Amino acid sequence: MSELHVNELSHRYRGVEVLQSISFSLAPGEIFALMGGSGTGKSTLLKCLAGLEKQHTGTITLGGQTMDETTAAKRPVVLMFQDALLFPHMTLRENVAYALKTRGVKRQVRSDQAAVFLEKVGMLHAAERLPEQCSGGEKQRVALARALIAQPALLLLDEPFASLDETLRFQMLRWAKSLLKEAGTTAVFVTHAKDEAVAMGDTIGVMHEGRLFEKGSPAALARRPLYGPTADALGDGVRIGSTFVPASAVKVHRFTSNDDDAGWKAQVQSLFQTHGQLLVCLEVAGAAQALTIPAPFQMAEGEWLYISADSDSLVELAEQRGEHDETK
């Protein structure tokens, strides 16, 4: 188990600053879900951590050791991609054992260890198969076993399950998190999807235009985001201009012409049942995204309503970058 500290890390490509003053820390065994849209710098940050890209400024410290001048081959870091990248001519056992082979571990020892890790990922029965005989999900299980057998101080996962169908993807997420917790592995998991970040991360960070805006627990960032990009990506509520209204604070009223300016008009877009509860999807005036909350009374699609919230529950969002970590 190793702690990670990244301080003021920046990276430029052809004169463009792809990463801008990134700073964060991970406790030993912490799983950090890093989310953001395409082009926000998530994958570049992973490559810098792995040593595949060189940061232009800043420091990376892993397990108390500075990594800035350490080559990728010598860093105790493993990077997993969306493609499992298994050796096609090797059996699954040989693929998993490969990291031990490069360290000079004897054949029988590495074969036995590979069997242990294949059993952990539920693939021991297929140990002598070739990768071409496996499904996408099976290949990713083997890739994770190969990563964990190396006992990395830091595991980096670049959307490794993105190509799988939704049901299998979330099975893999739950299963992978359980294995990482069992091993006590410090990890950074990159995704663009809120549900994946919440399922995988002990903490979540939001990237936008090469900057890390916030880092905190999923619940804290969903309930009270401090920055606009965080509210857009994770907020459990609705953003209206620079104001974030938490879903838990929303009050719904019948709309009348006498309503004052203390709230917002909203139109019912749809009504649907989930786990026996009636939910309403509202299009709120001035909001870019819809708001879905439990329906407090009977209403009809297309009906105009009025929503409000107590002033002390509202969050005024900042647009400038900063780091906010409620987990420290």
mmCIF file of C-alpha atoms in Angstrom:
data_model
loop_
_atom_site.group_PDB
_atom_site.id
_atom_site.type_symbol
_atom_site.label_atom_id
_atom_site.label_comp_id
_atom_site.label_asym_id
_atom_site.label_seq_id
_atom_site.Cartn_x
_atom_site.Cartn_y
_atom_site.Cartn_z
ATOM 1 C CA MET A 1 0.000 0.000 0.000
ATOM 2 C CA SER A 2 1.479 3.327 -1.071
ATOM 3 C CA GLU A 3 0.428 6.936 -0.822
ATOM 4 C CA LEU A 4 0.586 9.232 -3.838
ATOM 5 C CA HIS A 5 1.235 12.980 -3.890
ATOM 6 C CA VAL A 6 0.964 15.049 -7.071
ATOM 7 C CA ASN A 7 2.006 18.676 -6.694
ATOM 8 C CA GLU A 8 1.509 21.460 -9.287
ATOM 9 C CA LEU A 9 1.896 19.096 -12.247
ATOM 10 C CA SER A 10 1.667 20.661 -15.718
ATOM 11 C CA HIS A 11 2.178 19.238 -19.212
ATOM 12 C CA ARG A 12 2.327 20.960 -22.596
ATOM 13 C CA TYR A 13 1.894 19.555 -26.078
ATOM 14 C CA ARG A 14 2.854 21.695 -29.070
ATOM 15 C CA GLY A 15 2.585 24.813 -26.979
ATOM 16 C CA VAL A 16 -0.835 23.938 -25.548
ATOM 17 C CA GLU A 17 -1.058 23.397 -21.784
ATOM 18 C CA VAL A 18 -2.858 20.050 -21.571
ATOM 19 C CA LEU A 19 -2.521 19.804 -17.774
ATOM 20 C CA GLN A 20 -2.544 22.911 -15.609
ATOM 21 C CA SER A 21 -1.183 22.862 -12.046
ATOM 22 C CA ILE A 22 -2.695 19.510 -11.012
ATOM 23 C CA SER A 23 -2.406 18.790 -7.284
ATOM 24 C CA PHE A 24 -3.946 15.962 -5.246
ATOM 25 C CA SER A 25 -3.042 13.254 -2.749
ATOM 26 C CA LEU A 26 -4.189 9.653 -2.337
ATOM 27 C CA ALA A 27 -4.020 7.674 0.883
ATOM 28 C CA PRO A 28 -2.638 4.118 0.759
ATOM 29 C CA GLY A 29 -5.289 1.822 -0.736
ATOM 30 C CA GLU A 30 -7.493 4.707 -1.918
ATOM 31 C CA ILE A 31 -9.349 4.302 -5.227
ATOM 32 C CA PHE A 32 -9.624 7.655 -6.980
ATOM 33 C CA ALA A 33 -12.136 7.947 -9.843
ATOM 34 C CA LEU A 34 -11.081 10.693 -12.239
ATOM 35 C CA MET A 35 -13.894 11.847 -14.490
ATOM 36 C CA GLY A 36 -14.392 14.359 -17.261
ATOM 37 C CA GLY A 37 -15.226 14.600 -20.944
ATOM 38 C CA SER A 38 -12.969 13.867 -23.907
ATOM 39 C CA GLY A 39 -9.956 16.149 -24.140
ATOM 40 C CA THR A 40 -9.951 17.208 -20.493
ATOM 41 C CA GLY A 41 -6.513 15.687 -19.804
ATOM 42 C CA LYS A 42 -7.479 12.518 -17.911
ATOM 43 C CA SER A 43 -5.457 10.061 -20.002
ATOM 44 C CA THR A 44 -2.502 12.455 -20.237
ATOM 45 C CA LEU A 45 -2.407 12.622 -16.446
ATOM 46 C CA LEU A 46 -2.302 8.817 -16.254
ATOM 47 C CA LYS A 47 0.574 8.734 -18.750
ATOM 48 C CA CYS A 48 2.500 11.261 -16.666
ATOM 49 C CA LEU A 49 1.943 9.149 -13.545
ATOM 50 C CA ALA A 50 3.112 6.051 -15.423
ATOM 51 C CA GLY A 51 6.187 7.806 -16.828
ATOM 52 C CA LEU A 52 5.036 7.510 -20.440
ATOM 53 C CA GLU A 53 4.799 11.310 -20.697
ATOM 54 C CA LYS A 54 7.103 13.809 -19.004
ATOM 55 C CA GLN A 55 5.535 16.602 -16.989
ATOM 56 C CA HIS A 56 6.988 20.049 -17.647
ATOM 57 C CA THR A 57 6.556 21.262 -14.078
ATOM 58 C CA GLY A 58 5.533 19.721 -10.776
ATOM 59 C CA THR A 59 6.409 16.618 -8.791
ATOM 60 C CA ILE A 60 5.078 13.074 -8.383
ATOM 61 C CA THR A 61 5.860 11.263 -5.138
ATOM 62 C CA LEU A 62 4.860 7.618 -4.670
ATOM 63 C CA GLY A 63 5.461 5.733 -1.447
ATOM 64 C CA GLY A 64 7.785 8.494 -0.271
ATOM 65 C CA GLN A 65 9.947 8.305 -3.410
ATOM 66 C CA THR A 66 10.105 11.048 -6.051
ATOM 67 C CA MET A 67 9.228 9.641 -9.487
ATOM 68 C CA ASP A 68 10.112 12.679 -11.614
ATOM 69 C CA GLU A 69 13.337 11.231 -13.055
ATOM 70 C CA THR A 70 12.316 7.564 -12.835
ATOM 71 C CA THR A 71 11.665 5.868 -16.175
ATOM 72 C CA ALA A 72 8.381 4.091 -16.859
ATOM 73 C CA ALA A 73 10.097 0.691 -16.745
ATOM 74 C CA LYS A 74 11.410 1.339 -13.235
ATOM 75 C CA ARG A 75 8.257 2.818 -11.716
ATOM 76 C CA PRO A 76 6.179 0.487 -9.475
ATOM 77 C CA VAL A 77 3.153 1.437 -11.573
ATOM 78 C CA VAL A 78 0.886 -0.616 -13.862
ATOM 79 C CA LEU A 79 -1.374 0.969 -16.496
ATOM 80 C CA MET A 80 -4.453 -0.905 -17.768
ATOM 81 C CA PHE A 81 -6.116 0.189 -21.012
ATOM 82 C CA GLN A 82 -9.528 -0.419 -22.580
ATOM 83 C CA ASP A 83 -7.845 -3.094 -24.708
ATOM 84 C CA ALA A 84 -6.630 -5.964 -22.508
ATOM 85 C CA LEU A 85 -3.381 -6.196 -24.566
ATOM 86 C CA LEU A 86 -2.772 -9.864 -23.771
ATOM 87 C CA PHE A 87 -0.017 -11.669 -25.662
ATOM 88 C CA PRO A 88 -1.935 -13.702 -28.291
ATOM 89 C CA HIS A 89 0.593 -16.566 -28.439
ATOM 90 C CA MET A 90 0.625 -17.125 -24.665
ATOM 91 C CA THR A 91 -1.905 -18.989 -22.550
ATOM 92 C CA LEU A 92 -3.807 -17.060 -19.906
ATOM 93 C CA ARG A 93 -1.541 -18.540 -17.224
ATOM 94 C CA GLU A 94 1.550 -17.427 -19.140
ATOM 95 C CA ASN A 95 0.114 -13.947 -19.643
ATOM 96 C CA VAL A 96 -0.540 -13.506 -15.934
ATOM 97 C CA ALA A 97 2.882 -14.912 -15.013
ATOM 98 C CA TYR A 98 4.756 -12.670 -17.442
ATOM 99 C CA ALA A 99 5.480 -9.906 -14.911
ATOM 100 C CA LEU A 100 7.125 -12.478 -12.635
ATOM 101 C CA LYS A 101 9.108 -13.905 -15.552
ATOM 102 C CA THR A 102 10.660 -10.499 -16.250
ATOM 103 C CA ARG A 103 11.816 -10.425 -12.606
ATOM 104 C CA GLY A 104 13.571 -13.772 -12.894
ATOM 105 C CA VAL A 105 11.104 -15.743 -10.761
ATOM 106 C CA LYS A 106 11.438 -19.505 -11.290
ATOM 107 C CA ARG A 107 8.977 -21.141 -13.672
ATOM 108 C CA GLN A 108 7.123 -23.301 -11.149
ATOM 109 C CA VAL A 109 6.794 -20.467 -8.648
ATOM 110 C CA ARG A 110 5.398 -18.055 -11.214
ATOM 111 C CA SER A 111 3.056 -20.726 -12.582
ATOM 112 C CA ASP A 112 1.707 -21.378 -9.084
ATOM 113 C CA GLN A 113 1.312 -17.653 -8.401
ATOM 114 C CA ALA A 114 -0.462 -17.151 -11.722
ATOM 115 C CA ALA A 115 -2.921 -19.872 -10.725
ATOM 116 C CA VAL A 116 -3.638 -18.046 -7.455
ATOM 117 C CA PHE A 117 -4.460 -14.798 -9.263
ATOM 118 C CA LEU A 118 -6.456 -16.521 -11.996
ATOM 119 C CA GLU A 119 -8.540 -18.090 -9.238
ATOM 120 C CA LYS A 120 -9.078 -14.645 -7.680
ATOM 121 C CA VAL A 121 -10.582 -13.405 -10.948
ATOM 122 C CA GLY A 122 -12.584 -16.574 -11.580
ATOM 123 C CA MET A 123 -10.532 -17.687 -14.589
ATOM 124 C CA LEU A 124 -8.473 -20.608 -13.258
ATOM 125 C CA HIS A 125 -10.621 -23.057 -15.227
ATOM 126 C CA ALA A 126 -9.418 -21.387 -18.444
ATOM 127 C CA ALA A 127 -5.733 -21.131 -17.520
ATOM 128 C CA GLU A 128 -4.523 -23.006 -20.606
ATOM 129 C CA ARG A 129 -6.701 -21.155 -23.112
ATOM 130 C CA LEU A 130 -5.368 -18.593 -25.549
ATOM 131 C CA PRO A 131 -6.789 -15.043 -25.450
ATOM 132 C CA GLU A 132 -8.640 -15.557 -28.746
ATOM 133 C CA GLN A 133 -10.759 -18.192 -27.001
ATOM 134 C CA CYS A 134 -12.026 -15.684 -24.417
ATOM 135 C CA SER A 135 -14.736 -13.023 -24.357
ATOM 136 C CA GLY A 136 -13.973 -9.339 -23.802
ATOM 137 C CA GLY A 137 -14.949 -9.526 -20.151
ATOM 138 C CA GLU A 138 -12.796 -12.604 -19.584
ATOM 139 C CA LYS A 139 -9.796 -10.901 -21.183
ATOM 140 C CA GLN A 140 -10.175 -7.910 -18.888
ATOM 141 C CA ARG A 141 -10.334 -10.186 -15.852
ATOM 142 C CA VAL A 142 -7.052 -11.750 -16.940
ATOM 143 C CA ALA A 143 -5.544 -8.313 -17.581
ATOM 144 C CA LEU A 144 -6.447 -7.272 -14.034
ATOM 145 C CA ALA A 145 -4.934 -10.478 -12.634
ATOM 146 C CA ARG A 146 -1.756 -9.737 -14.602
ATOM 147 C CA ALA A 147 -1.705 -6.213 -13.164
ATOM 148 C CA LEU A 148 -2.242 -7.312 -9.558
ATOM 149 C CA ILE A 149 0.321 -10.130 -9.600
ATOM 150 C CA ALA A 150 2.962 -7.455 -10.188
ATOM 151 C CA GLN A 151 1.955 -5.930 -6.817
ATOM 152 C CA PRO A 152 2.140 -2.354 -8.115
ATOM 153 C CA ALA A 153 2.402 0.557 -5.723
ATOM 154 C CA LEU A 154 -0.068 2.322 -8.025
ATOM 155 C CA LEU A 155 -2.569 0.882 -10.512
ATOM 156 C CA LEU A 156 -3.849 3.143 -13.290
ATOM 157 C CA LEU A 157 -7.040 2.135 -15.121
ATOM 158 C CA ASP A 158 -7.878 4.022 -18.335
ATOM 159 C CA GLU A 159 -11.563 3.150 -18.937
ATOM 160 C CA PRO A 160 -10.722 -0.593 -18.957
ATOM 161 C CA PHE A 161 -14.342 -1.769 -19.130
ATOM 162 C CA ALA A 162 -15.758 0.836 -21.529
ATOM 163 C CA SER A 163 -16.148 -1.619 -24.418
ATOM 164 C CA LEU A 164 -18.314 -4.029 -22.397
ATOM 165 C CA ASP A 165 -22.118 -3.955 -22.336
ATOM 166 C CA GLU A 166 -23.726 -2.134 -19.406
ATOM 167 C CA THR A 167 -24.666 -5.157 -17.289
ATOM 168 C CA LEU A 168 -21.248 -6.785 -17.624
ATOM 169 C CA ARG A 169 -19.479 -3.450 -17.145
ATOM 170 C CA PHE A 170 -21.023 -2.884 -13.717
ATOM 171 C CA GLN A 171 -20.407 -6.478 -12.692
ATOM 172 C CA MET A 172 -16.755 -5.933 -13.579
ATOM 173 C CA LEU A 173 -16.614 -2.626 -11.684
ATOM 174 C CA ARG A 174 -17.963 -4.160 -8.473
ATOM 175 C CA TRP A 175 -15.719 -7.168 -8.814
ATOM 176 C CA ALA A 176 -12.607 -5.094 -9.621
ATOM 177 C CA LYS A 177 -13.177 -2.760 -6.657
ATOM 178 C CA SER A 178 -13.510 -5.739 -4.340
ATOM 179 C CA LEU A 179 -10.205 -7.177 -5.587
ATOM 180 C CA LEU A 180 -8.391 -3.854 -5.270
ATOM 181 C CA LYS A 181 -9.658 -3.449 -1.705
ATOM 182 C CA GLU A 182 -8.578 -6.989 -0.843
ATOM 183 C CA ALA A 183 -5.085 -6.266 -2.188
ATOM 184 C CA GLY A 184 -4.925 -2.776 -0.655
ATOM 185 C CA THR A 185 -3.908 -1.320 -4.008
ATOM 186 C CA THR A 186 -3.825 2.445 -4.512
ATOM 187 C CA ALA A 187 -5.536 3.154 -7.834
ATOM 188 C CA VAL A 188 -6.629 5.886 -10.247
ATOM 189 C CA PHE A 189 -9.639 4.963 -12.388
ATOM 190 C CA VAL A 190 -10.449 7.158 -15.397
ATOM 191 C CA THR A 191 -13.996 7.425 -16.738
ATOM 192 C CA HIS A 192 -16.340 9.910 -18.390
ATOM 193 C CA ALA A 193 -19.445 8.384 -16.759
ATOM 194 C CA LYS A 194 -20.905 9.508 -13.431
ATOM 195 C CA ASP A 195 -22.356 6.099 -12.553
ATOM 196 C CA GLU A 196 -18.989 4.385 -13.105
ATOM 197 C CA ALA A 197 -17.153 6.989 -11.011
ATOM 198 C CA VAL A 198 -19.621 6.613 -8.135
ATOM 199 C CA ALA A 199 -19.496 2.803 -8.310
ATOM 200 C CA MET A 200 -15.699 2.608 -8.335
ATOM 201 C CA GLY A 201 -14.263 5.555 -6.448
ATOM 202 C CA ASP A 202 -13.702 6.075 -2.745
ATOM 203 C CA THR A 203 -13.138 9.628 -3.911
ATOM 204 C CA ILE A 204 -13.873 11.377 -7.202
ATOM 205 C CA GLY A 205 -12.048 14.144 -9.035
ATOM 206 C CA VAL A 206 -13.518 16.255 -11.832
ATOM 207 C CA MET A 207 -11.302 17.305 -14.751
ATOM 208 C CA HIS A 208 -12.213 20.183 -17.066
ATOM 209 C CA GLU A 209 -9.972 21.892 -19.637
ATOM 210 C CA GLY A 210 -6.827 20.369 -18.156
ATOM 211 C CA ARG A 211 -7.638 21.340 -14.584
ATOM 212 C CA LEU A 212 -8.679 19.353 -11.529
ATOM 213 C CA PHE A 213 -11.585 21.250 -9.997
ATOM 214 C CA GLU A 214 -12.574 19.221 -6.967
ATOM 215 C CA LYS A 215 -11.722 16.015 -5.158
ATOM 216 C CA GLY A 216 -14.024 14.557 -2.544
ATOM 217 C CA SER A 217 -16.354 11.750 -1.610
ATOM 218 C CA PRO A 218 -19.117 10.931 -4.125
ATOM 219 C CA ALA A 219 -21.806 11.961 -1.632
ATOM 220 C CA ALA A 220 -20.155 15.284 -0.751
ATOM 221 C CA LEU A 221 -19.611 16.336 -4.358
ATOM 222 C CA ALA A 222 -23.129 15.325 -5.380
ATOM 223 C CA ARG A 223 -24.734 17.166 -2.471
ATOM 224 C CA ARG A 224 -22.703 20.386 -2.391
ATOM 225 C CA PRO A 225 -20.399 20.909 -5.371
ATOM 226 C CA LEU A 226 -18.393 24.115 -5.199
ATOM 227 C CA TYR A 227 -17.603 24.554 -8.894
ATOM 228 C CA GLY A 228 -19.653 24.655 -12.069
ATOM 229 C CA PRO A 229 -17.978 21.687 -13.831
ATOM 230 C CA THR A 230 -18.480 19.541 -10.720
ATOM 231 C CA ALA A 231 -22.169 20.425 -10.522
ATOM 232 C CA ASP A 232 -22.590 19.554 -14.208
ATOM 233 C CA ALA A 233 -20.783 16.229 -13.869
ATOM 234 C CA LEU A 234 -21.867 14.977 -10.448
ATOM 235 C CA GLY A 235 -24.449 17.227 -8.856
ATOM 236 C CA ASP A 236 -27.580 15.612 -7.437
ATOM 237 C CA GLY A 237 -29.791 18.568 -8.199
ATOM 238 C CA VAL A 238 -30.065 21.280 -10.835
ATOM 239 C CA ARG A 239 -27.726 24.090 -11.858
ATOM 240 C CA ILE A 240 -29.469 27.357 -12.714
ATOM 241 C CA GLY A 241 -26.908 29.888 -13.855
ATOM 242 C CA SER A 242 -24.323 30.086 -11.080
ATOM 243 C CA THR A 243 -26.682 28.620 -8.460
ATOM 244 C CA PHE A 244 -26.865 24.915 -7.586
ATOM 245 C CA VAL A 245 -30.134 23.690 -6.072
ATOM 246 C CA PRO A 246 -29.734 20.302 -4.288
ATOM 247 C CA ALA A 247 -32.490 17.844 -5.198
ATOM 248 C CA SER A 248 -33.088 17.143 -1.503
ATOM 249 C CA ALA A 249 -33.948 20.822 -0.938
ATOM 250 C CA VAL A 250 -36.394 21.243 -3.836
ATOM 251 C CA LYS A 251 -40.008 22.093 -2.997
ATOM 252 C CA VAL A 252 -42.611 21.684 -5.740
ATOM 253 C CA HIS A 253 -45.761 23.820 -5.918
ATOM 254 C CA ARG A 254 -48.674 24.242 -8.268
ATOM 255 C CA PHE A 255 -47.927 27.178 -10.535
ATOM 256 C CA THR A 256 -50.002 30.343 -10.144
ATOM 257 C CA SER A 257 -49.637 33.807 -11.630
ATOM 258 C CA ASN A 258 -49.008 35.169 -8.137
ATOM 259 C CA ASP A 259 -45.709 33.306 -7.677
ATOM 260 C CA ASP A 260 -42.856 35.691 -6.905
ATOM 261 C CA ASP A 261 -39.231 35.626 -8.005
ATOM 262 C CA ALA A 262 -38.007 33.414 -5.146
ATOM 263 C CA GLY A 263 -38.089 30.272 -7.293
ATOM 264 C CA TRP A 264 -38.262 28.910 -10.825
ATOM 265 C CA LYS A 265 -40.869 27.718 -13.297
ATOM 266 C CA ALA A 266 -40.627 24.056 -14.291
ATOM 267 C CA GLN A 267 -42.507 21.905 -16.795
ATOM 268 C CA VAL A 268 -43.232 18.196 -16.340
ATOM 269 C CA GLN A 269 -41.409 16.290 -19.097
ATOM 270 C CA SER A 270 -42.174 12.741 -17.982
ATOM 271 C CA LEU A 271 -43.377 10.590 -15.089
ATOM 272 C CA PHE A 272 -42.112 7.078 -14.404
ATOM 273 C CA GLN A 273 -41.977 4.411 -11.706
ATOM 274 C CA THR A 274 -38.698 3.187 -10.194
ATOM 275 C CA HIS A 275 -38.664 0.633 -7.369
ATOM 276 C CA GLY A 276 -42.282 1.438 -6.577
ATOM 277 C CA GLN A 277 -41.719 5.199 -6.398
ATOM 278 C CA LEU A 278 -43.175 7.745 -8.818
ATOM 279 C CA LEU A 279 -40.503 10.085 -10.185
ATOM 280 C CA VAL A 280 -40.956 13.250 -12.199
ATOM 281 C CA CYS A 281 -38.517 14.679 -14.722
ATOM 282 C CA LEU A 282 -38.733 18.480 -14.765
ATOM 283 C CA GLU A 283 -37.389 20.962 -17.290
ATOM 284 C CA VAL A 284 -36.494 23.968 -15.153
ATOM 285 C CA ALA A 285 -36.414 27.461 -16.640
ATOM 286 C CA GLY A 286 -32.814 28.631 -17.002
ATOM 287 C CA ALA A 287 -31.285 25.194 -16.366
ATOM 288 C CA ALA A 288 -29.231 23.283 -18.930
ATOM 289 C CA GLN A 289 -30.127 19.882 -17.475
ATOM 290 C CA ALA A 290 -33.367 18.291 -16.351
ATOM 291 C CA LEU A 291 -34.160 17.636 -12.691
ATOM 292 C CA THR A 292 -35.508 14.253 -11.597
ATOM 293 C CA ILE A 293 -37.071 13.990 -8.134
ATOM 294 C CA PRO A 294 -39.852 12.033 -6.382
ATOM 295 C CA ALA A 295 -43.264 13.386 -7.416
ATOM 296 C CA PRO A 296 -44.828 14.973 -4.298
ATOM 297 C CA PHE A 297 -48.367 14.904 -5.732
ATOM 298 C CA GLN A 298 -50.317 13.891 -8.824
ATOM 299 C CA MET A 299 -49.356 15.838 -11.927
ATOM 300 C CA ALA A 300 -49.538 15.473 -15.691
ATOM 301 C CA GLU A 301 -46.968 15.603 -18.480
ATOM 302 C CA GLY A 302 -46.721 19.111 -19.889
ATOM 303 C CA GLU A 303 -48.033 20.718 -16.696
ATOM 304 C CA TRP A 304 -46.291 23.857 -15.462
ATOM 305 C CA LEU A 305 -45.161 23.883 -11.838
ATOM 306 C CA TYR A 306 -43.081 26.091 -9.595
ATOM 307 C CA ILE A 307 -40.019 24.960 -7.623
ATOM 308 C CA SER A 308 -38.268 26.702 -4.754
ATOM 309 C CA ALA A 309 -35.704 25.990 -2.037
ATOM 310 C CA ASP A 310 -34.653 27.580 1.228
ATOM 311 C CA SER A 311 -31.893 30.120 0.621
ATOM 312 C CA ASP A 312 -29.486 28.444 3.052
ATOM 313 C CA SER A 313 -29.586 25.238 0.979
ATOM 314 C CA LEU A 314 -28.474 26.949 -2.246
ATOM 315 C CA VAL A 315 -24.846 26.768 -3.402
ATOM 316 C CA GLU A 316 -23.253 29.633 -5.304
ATOM 317 C CA LEU A 317 -20.868 27.999 -7.755
ATOM 318 C CA ALA A 318 -17.414 29.272 -8.689
ATOM 319 C CA GLU A 319 -16.021 28.816 -12.197
ATOM 320 C CA GLN A 320 -12.339 29.275 -11.312
ATOM 321 C CA ARG A 321 -10.275 26.173 -10.665
ATOM 322 C CA GLY A 322 -9.606 25.065 -7.120
ATOM 323 C CA GLU A 323 -9.323 21.893 -5.120
ATOM 324 C CA HIS A 324 -11.876 21.047 -2.468
ATOM 325 C CA ASP A 325 -11.408 17.795 -0.588
ATOM 326 C CA GLU A 326 -13.952 16.929 2.087
ATOM 327 C CA THR A 327 -12.239 13.590 2.717
ATOM 328 C CA LYS A 328 -9.146 15.114 4.349
#
